[in-house]
CSV table of C-alpha atoms (C1' of nucleotides) in Angstrom, one decimal:
chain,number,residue,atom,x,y,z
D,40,UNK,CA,31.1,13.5,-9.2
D,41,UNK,CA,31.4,13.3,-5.1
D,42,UNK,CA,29.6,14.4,-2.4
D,43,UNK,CA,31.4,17.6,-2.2
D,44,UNK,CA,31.0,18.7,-6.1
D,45,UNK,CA,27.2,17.1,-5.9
D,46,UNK,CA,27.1,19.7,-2.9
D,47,UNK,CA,28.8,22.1,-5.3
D,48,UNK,CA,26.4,21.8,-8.6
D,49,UNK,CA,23.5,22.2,-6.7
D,50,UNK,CA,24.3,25.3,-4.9
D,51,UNK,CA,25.6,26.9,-8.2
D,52,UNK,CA,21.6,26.2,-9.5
D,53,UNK,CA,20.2,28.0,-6.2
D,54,UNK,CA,19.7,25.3,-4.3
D,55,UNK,CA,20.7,24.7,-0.5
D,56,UNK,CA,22.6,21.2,-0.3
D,57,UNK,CA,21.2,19.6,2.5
D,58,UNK,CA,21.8,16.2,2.9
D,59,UNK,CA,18.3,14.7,1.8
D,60,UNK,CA,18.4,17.0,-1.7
D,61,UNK,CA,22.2,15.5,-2.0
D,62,UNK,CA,20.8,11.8,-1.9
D,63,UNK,CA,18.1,12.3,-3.7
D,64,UNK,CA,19.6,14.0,-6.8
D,65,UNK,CA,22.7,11.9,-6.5
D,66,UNK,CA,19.8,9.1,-7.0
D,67,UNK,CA,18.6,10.4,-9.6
D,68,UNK,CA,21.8,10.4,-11.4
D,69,UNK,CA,22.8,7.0,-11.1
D,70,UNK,CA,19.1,5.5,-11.8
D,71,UNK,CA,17.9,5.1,-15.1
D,72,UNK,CA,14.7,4.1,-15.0
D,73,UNK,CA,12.1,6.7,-14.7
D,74,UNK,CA,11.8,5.9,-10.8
D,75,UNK,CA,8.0,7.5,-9.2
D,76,UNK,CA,8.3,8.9,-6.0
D,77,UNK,CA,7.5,6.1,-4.1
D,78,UNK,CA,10.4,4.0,-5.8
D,79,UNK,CA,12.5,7.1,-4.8
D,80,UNK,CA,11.4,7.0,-1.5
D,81,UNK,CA,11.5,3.3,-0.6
D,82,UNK,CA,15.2,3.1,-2.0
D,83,UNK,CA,16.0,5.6,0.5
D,84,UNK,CA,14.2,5.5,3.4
D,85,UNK,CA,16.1,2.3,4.8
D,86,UNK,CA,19.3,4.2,4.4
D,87,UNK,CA,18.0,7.8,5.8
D,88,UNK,CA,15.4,6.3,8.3
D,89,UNK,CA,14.0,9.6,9.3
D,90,UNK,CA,13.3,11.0,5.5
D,91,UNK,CA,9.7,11.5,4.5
D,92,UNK,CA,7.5,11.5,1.4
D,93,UNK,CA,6.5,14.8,1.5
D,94,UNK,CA,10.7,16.2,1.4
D,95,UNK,CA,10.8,13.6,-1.6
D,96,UNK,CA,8.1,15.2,-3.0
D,97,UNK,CA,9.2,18.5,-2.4
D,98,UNK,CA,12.5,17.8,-3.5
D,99,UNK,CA,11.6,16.5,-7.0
D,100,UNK,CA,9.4,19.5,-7.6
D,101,UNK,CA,12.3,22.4,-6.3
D,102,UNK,CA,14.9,20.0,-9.2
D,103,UNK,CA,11.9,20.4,-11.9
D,104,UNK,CA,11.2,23.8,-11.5
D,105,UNK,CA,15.4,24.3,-11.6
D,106,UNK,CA,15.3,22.3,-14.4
D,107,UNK,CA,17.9,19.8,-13.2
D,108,UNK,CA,15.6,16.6,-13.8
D,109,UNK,CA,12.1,16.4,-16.0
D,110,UNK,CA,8.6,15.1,-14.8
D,111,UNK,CA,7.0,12.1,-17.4
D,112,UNK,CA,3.5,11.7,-16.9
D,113,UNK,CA,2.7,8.7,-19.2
D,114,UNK,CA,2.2,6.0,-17.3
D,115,UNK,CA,-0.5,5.6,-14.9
D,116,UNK,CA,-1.3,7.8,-12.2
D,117,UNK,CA,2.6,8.4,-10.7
D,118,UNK,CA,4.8,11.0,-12.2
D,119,UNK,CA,7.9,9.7,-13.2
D,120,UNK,CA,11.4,11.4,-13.0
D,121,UNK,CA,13.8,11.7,-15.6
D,122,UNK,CA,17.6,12.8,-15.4
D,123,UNK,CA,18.4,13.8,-18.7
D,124,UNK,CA,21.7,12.8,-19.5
D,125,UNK,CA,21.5,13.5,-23.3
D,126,UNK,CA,18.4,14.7,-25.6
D,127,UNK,CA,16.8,11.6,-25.7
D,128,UNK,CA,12.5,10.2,-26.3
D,129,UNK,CA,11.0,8.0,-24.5
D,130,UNK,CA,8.9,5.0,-25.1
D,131,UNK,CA,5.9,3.8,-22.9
D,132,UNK,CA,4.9,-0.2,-23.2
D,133,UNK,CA,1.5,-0.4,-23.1
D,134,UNK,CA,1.9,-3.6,-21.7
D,135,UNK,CA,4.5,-4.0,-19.3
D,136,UNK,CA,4.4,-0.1,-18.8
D,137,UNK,CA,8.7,0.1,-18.4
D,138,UNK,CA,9.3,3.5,-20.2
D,139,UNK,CA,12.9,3.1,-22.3
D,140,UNK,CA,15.0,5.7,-23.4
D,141,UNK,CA,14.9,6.5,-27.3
D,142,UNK,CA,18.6,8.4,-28.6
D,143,UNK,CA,17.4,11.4,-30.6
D,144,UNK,CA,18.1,15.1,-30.8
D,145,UNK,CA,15.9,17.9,-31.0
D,146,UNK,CA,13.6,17.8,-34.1
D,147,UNK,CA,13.2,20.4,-36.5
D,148,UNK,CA,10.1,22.0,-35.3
D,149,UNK,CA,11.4,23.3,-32.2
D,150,UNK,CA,12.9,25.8,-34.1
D,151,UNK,CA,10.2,26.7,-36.4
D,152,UNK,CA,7.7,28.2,-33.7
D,153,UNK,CA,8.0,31.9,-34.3
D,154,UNK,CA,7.0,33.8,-30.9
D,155,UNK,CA,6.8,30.8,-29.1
D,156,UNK,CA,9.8,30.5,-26.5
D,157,UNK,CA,10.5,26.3,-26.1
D,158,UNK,CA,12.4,25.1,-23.2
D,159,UNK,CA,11.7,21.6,-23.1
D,160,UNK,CA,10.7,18.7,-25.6
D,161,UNK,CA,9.4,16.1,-24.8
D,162,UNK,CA,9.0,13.3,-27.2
D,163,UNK,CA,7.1,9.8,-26.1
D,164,UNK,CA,6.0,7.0,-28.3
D,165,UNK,CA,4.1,4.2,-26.8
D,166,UNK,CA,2.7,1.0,-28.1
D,167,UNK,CA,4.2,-3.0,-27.9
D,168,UNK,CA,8.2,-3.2,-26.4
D,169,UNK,CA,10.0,-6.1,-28.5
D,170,UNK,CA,10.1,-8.1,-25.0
D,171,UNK,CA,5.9,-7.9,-24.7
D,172,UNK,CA,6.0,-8.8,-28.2
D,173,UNK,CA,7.5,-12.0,-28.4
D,174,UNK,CA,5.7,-12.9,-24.9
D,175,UNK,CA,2.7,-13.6,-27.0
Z,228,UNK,CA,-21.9,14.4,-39.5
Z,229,UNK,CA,-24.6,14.3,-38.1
Z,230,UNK,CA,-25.4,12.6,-35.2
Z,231,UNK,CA,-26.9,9.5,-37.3
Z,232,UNK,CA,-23.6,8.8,-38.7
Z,233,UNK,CA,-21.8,9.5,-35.3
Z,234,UNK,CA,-24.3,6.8,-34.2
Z,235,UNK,CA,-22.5,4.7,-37.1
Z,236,UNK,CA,-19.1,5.8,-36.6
Z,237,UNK,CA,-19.0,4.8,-32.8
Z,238,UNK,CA,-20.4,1.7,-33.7
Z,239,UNK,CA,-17.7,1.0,-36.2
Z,240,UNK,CA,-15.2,1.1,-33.4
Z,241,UNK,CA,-16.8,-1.4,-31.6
Z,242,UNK,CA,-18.4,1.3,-29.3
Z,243,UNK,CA,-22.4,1.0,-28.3
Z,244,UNK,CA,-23.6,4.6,-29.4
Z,245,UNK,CA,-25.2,5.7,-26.1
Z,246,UNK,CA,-27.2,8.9,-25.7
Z,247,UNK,CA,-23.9,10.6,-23.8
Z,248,UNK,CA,-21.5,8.9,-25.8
Z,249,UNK,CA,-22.8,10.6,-28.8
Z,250,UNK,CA,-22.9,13.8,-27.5
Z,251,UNK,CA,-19.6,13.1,-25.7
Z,252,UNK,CA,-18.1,12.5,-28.8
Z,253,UNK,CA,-19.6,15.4,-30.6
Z,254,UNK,CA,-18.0,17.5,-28.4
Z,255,UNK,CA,-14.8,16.5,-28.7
Z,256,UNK,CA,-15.3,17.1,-32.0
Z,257,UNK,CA,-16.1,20.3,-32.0
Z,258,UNK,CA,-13.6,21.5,-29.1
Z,259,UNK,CA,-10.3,21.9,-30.3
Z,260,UNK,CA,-8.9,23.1,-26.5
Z,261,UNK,CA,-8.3,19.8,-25.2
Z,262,UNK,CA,-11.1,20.1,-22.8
Z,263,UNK,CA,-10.3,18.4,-19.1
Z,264,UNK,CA,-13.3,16.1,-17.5
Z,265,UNK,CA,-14.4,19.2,-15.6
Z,266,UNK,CA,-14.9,21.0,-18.3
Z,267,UNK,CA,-16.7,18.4,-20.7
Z,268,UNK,CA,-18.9,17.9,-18.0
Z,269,UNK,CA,-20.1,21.4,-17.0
Z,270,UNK,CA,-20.5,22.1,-20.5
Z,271,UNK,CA,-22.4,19.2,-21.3
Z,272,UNK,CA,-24.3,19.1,-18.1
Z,273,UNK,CA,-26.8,21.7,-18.2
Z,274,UNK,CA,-27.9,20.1,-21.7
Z,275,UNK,CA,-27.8,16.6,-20.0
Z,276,UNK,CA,-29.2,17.1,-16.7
Z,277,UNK,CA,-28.8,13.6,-15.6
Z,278,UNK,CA,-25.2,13.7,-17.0
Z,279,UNK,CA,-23.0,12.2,-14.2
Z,280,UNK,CA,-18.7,12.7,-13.9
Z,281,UNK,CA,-18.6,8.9,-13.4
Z,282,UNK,CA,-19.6,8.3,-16.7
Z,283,UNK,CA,-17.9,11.0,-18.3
Z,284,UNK,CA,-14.6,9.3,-17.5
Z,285,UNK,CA,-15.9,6.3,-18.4
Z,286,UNK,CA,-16.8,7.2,-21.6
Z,287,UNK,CA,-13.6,9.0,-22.4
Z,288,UNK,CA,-11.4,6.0,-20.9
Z,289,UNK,CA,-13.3,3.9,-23.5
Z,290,UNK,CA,-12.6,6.5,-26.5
Z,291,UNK,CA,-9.1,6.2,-25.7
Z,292,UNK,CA,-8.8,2.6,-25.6
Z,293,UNK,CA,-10.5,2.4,-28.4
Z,294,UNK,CA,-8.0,5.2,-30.1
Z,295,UNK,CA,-10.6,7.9,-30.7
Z,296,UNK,CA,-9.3,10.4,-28.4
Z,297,UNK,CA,-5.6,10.9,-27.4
Z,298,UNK,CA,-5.2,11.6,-23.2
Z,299,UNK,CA,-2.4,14.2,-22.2
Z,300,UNK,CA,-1.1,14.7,-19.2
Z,301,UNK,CA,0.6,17.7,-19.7
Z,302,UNK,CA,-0.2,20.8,-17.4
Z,303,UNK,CA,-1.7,20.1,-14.1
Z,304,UNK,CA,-3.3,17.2,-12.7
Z,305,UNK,CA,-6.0,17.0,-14.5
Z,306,UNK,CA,-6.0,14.7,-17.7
Z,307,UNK,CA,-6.7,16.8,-21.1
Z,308,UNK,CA,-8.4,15.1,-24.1
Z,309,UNK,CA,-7.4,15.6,-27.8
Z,310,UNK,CA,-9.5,14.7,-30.7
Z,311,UNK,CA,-6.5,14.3,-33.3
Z,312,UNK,CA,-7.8,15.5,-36.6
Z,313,UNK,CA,-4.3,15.1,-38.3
Z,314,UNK,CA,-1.0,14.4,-36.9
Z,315,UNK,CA,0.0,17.6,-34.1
Z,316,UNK,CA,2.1,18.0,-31.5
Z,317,UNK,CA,1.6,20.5,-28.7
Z,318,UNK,CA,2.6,23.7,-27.0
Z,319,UNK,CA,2.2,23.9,-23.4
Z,320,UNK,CA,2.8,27.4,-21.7
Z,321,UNK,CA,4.5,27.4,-18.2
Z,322,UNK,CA,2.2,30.3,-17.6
Z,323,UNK,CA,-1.4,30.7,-18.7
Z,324,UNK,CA,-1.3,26.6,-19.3
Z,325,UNK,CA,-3.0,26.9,-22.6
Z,326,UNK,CA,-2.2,23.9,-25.1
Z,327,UNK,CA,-1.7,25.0,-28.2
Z,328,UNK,CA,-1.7,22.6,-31.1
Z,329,UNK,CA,1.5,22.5,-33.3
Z,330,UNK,CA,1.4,21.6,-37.1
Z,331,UNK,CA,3.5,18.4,-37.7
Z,332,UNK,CA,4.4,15.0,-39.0
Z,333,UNK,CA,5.5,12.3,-37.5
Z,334,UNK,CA,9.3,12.4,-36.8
Z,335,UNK,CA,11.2,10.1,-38.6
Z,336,UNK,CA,13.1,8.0,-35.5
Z,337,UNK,CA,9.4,6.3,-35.3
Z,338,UNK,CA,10.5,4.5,-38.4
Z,339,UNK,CA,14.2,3.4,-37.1
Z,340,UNK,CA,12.9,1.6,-33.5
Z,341,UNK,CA,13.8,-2.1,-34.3
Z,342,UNK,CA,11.6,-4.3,-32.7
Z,343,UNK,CA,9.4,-1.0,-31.3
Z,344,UNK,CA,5.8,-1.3,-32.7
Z,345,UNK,CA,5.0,2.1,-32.2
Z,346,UNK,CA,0.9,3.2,-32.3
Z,347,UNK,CA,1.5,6.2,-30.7
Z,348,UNK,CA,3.7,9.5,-31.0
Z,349,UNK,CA,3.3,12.7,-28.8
Z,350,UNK,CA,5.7,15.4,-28.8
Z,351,UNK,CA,4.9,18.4,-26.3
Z,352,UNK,CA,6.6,21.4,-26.1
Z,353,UNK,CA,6.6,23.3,-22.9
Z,354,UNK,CA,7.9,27.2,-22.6
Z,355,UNK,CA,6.3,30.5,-22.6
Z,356,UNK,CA,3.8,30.9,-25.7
Z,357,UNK,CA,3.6,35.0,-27.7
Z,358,UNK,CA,1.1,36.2,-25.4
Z,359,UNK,CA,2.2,35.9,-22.1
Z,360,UNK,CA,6.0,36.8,-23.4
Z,361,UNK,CA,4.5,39.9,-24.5
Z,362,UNK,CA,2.4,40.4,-21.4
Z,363,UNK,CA,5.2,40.5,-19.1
I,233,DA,C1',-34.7,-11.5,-20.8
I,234,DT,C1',-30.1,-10.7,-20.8
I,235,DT,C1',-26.4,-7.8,-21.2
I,236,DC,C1',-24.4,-3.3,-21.2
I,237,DT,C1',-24.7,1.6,-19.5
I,238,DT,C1',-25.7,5.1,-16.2
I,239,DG,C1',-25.7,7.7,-12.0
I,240,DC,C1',-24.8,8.3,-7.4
I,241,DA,C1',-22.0,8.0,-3.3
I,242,DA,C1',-18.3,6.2,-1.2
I,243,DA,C1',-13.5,4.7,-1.6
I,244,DT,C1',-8.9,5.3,-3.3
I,245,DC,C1',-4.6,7.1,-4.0
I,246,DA,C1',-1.1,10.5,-5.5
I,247,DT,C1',0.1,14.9,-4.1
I,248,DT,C1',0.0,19.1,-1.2
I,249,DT,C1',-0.3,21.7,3.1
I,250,DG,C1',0.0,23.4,8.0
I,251,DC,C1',2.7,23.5,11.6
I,252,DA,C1',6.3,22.4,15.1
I,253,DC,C1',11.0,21.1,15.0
I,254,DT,C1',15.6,20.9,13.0
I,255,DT,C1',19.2,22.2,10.0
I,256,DT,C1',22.0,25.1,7.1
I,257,DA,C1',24.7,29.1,5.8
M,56,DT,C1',20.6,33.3,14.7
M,57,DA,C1',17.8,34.1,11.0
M,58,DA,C1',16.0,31.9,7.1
M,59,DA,C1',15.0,27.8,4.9
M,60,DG,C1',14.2,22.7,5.0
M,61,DT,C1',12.2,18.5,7.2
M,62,DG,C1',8.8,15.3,9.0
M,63,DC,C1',4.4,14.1,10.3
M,64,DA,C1',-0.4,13.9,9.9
M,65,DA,C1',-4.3,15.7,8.0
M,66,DA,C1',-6.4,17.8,3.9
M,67,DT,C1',-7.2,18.0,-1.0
M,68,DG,C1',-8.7,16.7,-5.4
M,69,DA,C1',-8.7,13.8,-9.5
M,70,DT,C1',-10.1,9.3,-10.7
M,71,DT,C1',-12.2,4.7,-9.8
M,72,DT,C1',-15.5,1.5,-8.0
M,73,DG,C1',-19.7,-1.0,-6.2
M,74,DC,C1',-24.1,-1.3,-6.8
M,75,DA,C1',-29.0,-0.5,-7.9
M,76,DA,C1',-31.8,1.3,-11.5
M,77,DG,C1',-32.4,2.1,-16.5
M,78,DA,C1',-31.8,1.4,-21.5
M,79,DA,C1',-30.8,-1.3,-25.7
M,80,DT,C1',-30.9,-5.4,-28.6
DNA sequence: ATTCTTGCAAATCATTTGCACTTTA
DNA sequence: TAAAGTGCAAATGATTTGCAAGAAT
């Protein structure tokens, strides 16, 4: 996807394309780790000197409420950002705190709710990753 | 239980059983709607006059890490508390915020992490729940 | 007596907001 | 050019912390 269809997808989900929303969800979709807002920010900000916290901030919000990307609150105090390539869990180390993706579809329940309209799972184990583990 | 047995059940877990700890406890026993800080405090304040925030975190940090309580971060910023009585997942609605507790087991891709040790599973739905749909 | 807990107030830190300026369509 | 977005600095609000006093064993 290019700058131009980037420019493109976001307009067809109501938002305007300026340049800092382009970066920022182009960003998102090569990063794969969960980034917070400051990692966001500090990968950025060298390259588009005058951008601030508060448009990263602002940004992230206007892609959640569109639904483009998904907030994770699990670890610590940050959120964390997630561009959700394919229905997939997460899992939280309790030590090291990376949060990995988990390959899963959509479990049974989600469909077993009656009156209850679902528009997002979210699905997060946590405990020991196998790296932590064997660290002793 | 009464609060003699709490006494013993706190100690159990390796938890000194405090005045406010017990009644703490108690009522997260006897709340089922994932009360926030704020709340647990102003309910239990007026019965605990000395009562202070400071150690109502503390004390529900220390639940936590002692797996008594589960911590969601779900709707807002404030943290919610759950006092799992069996395995549940939960509703969030994007409107009124309500958690709602969801009737389930534990999904089977706990089981097929290789490597994973797993001592924790939260699923949370998020949507519109039956009343505010209706509501409109 | 020593160790752990509490309560208060101040500190911290992520996130939001108000407003003047700039950019986009 | 009108409407919306950006950047900065200050404000907010949840949570943590330092420390002196109190309770438990």
């Amino acid at each position: 996807m290019s700058f131009q269809t980037l420019d493109q997808f976001l307009r067809e989900h109501g938002i305007k394309a300026s340049y800092q929303r382009v970066r920022i969800f182009d960003f998102m979709r090569q990063t794969r780790t969960h980034p917070s807002v400051a990692q966001i920010y500090n990968e950025l900000h060298p390259q588009i000197p005058s951008l601030s916290l508060a448009t990263v901030y602002n940004t992230l919000n206007l892609f959640v409420e569109k639904g483009l990307i998904t907030e994770l609150k699990v670890e610590g105090d940050e959120a964390r950002y997630d561009y959700p390539y394919e229905p997939h869990a997460h899992f939280v180390c309790h030590k090291c705190g990376t949060i990995y993706d988990v390959p899963m579809g959509t479990p049974q329940a989600c469909m077993d709710m009656d009156g209850f309209i679902v528009k997002e799972t979210q699905i997060v184990f946590k405990g020991i990753c196998p790296s932590c583990r064997d660290k002793k």
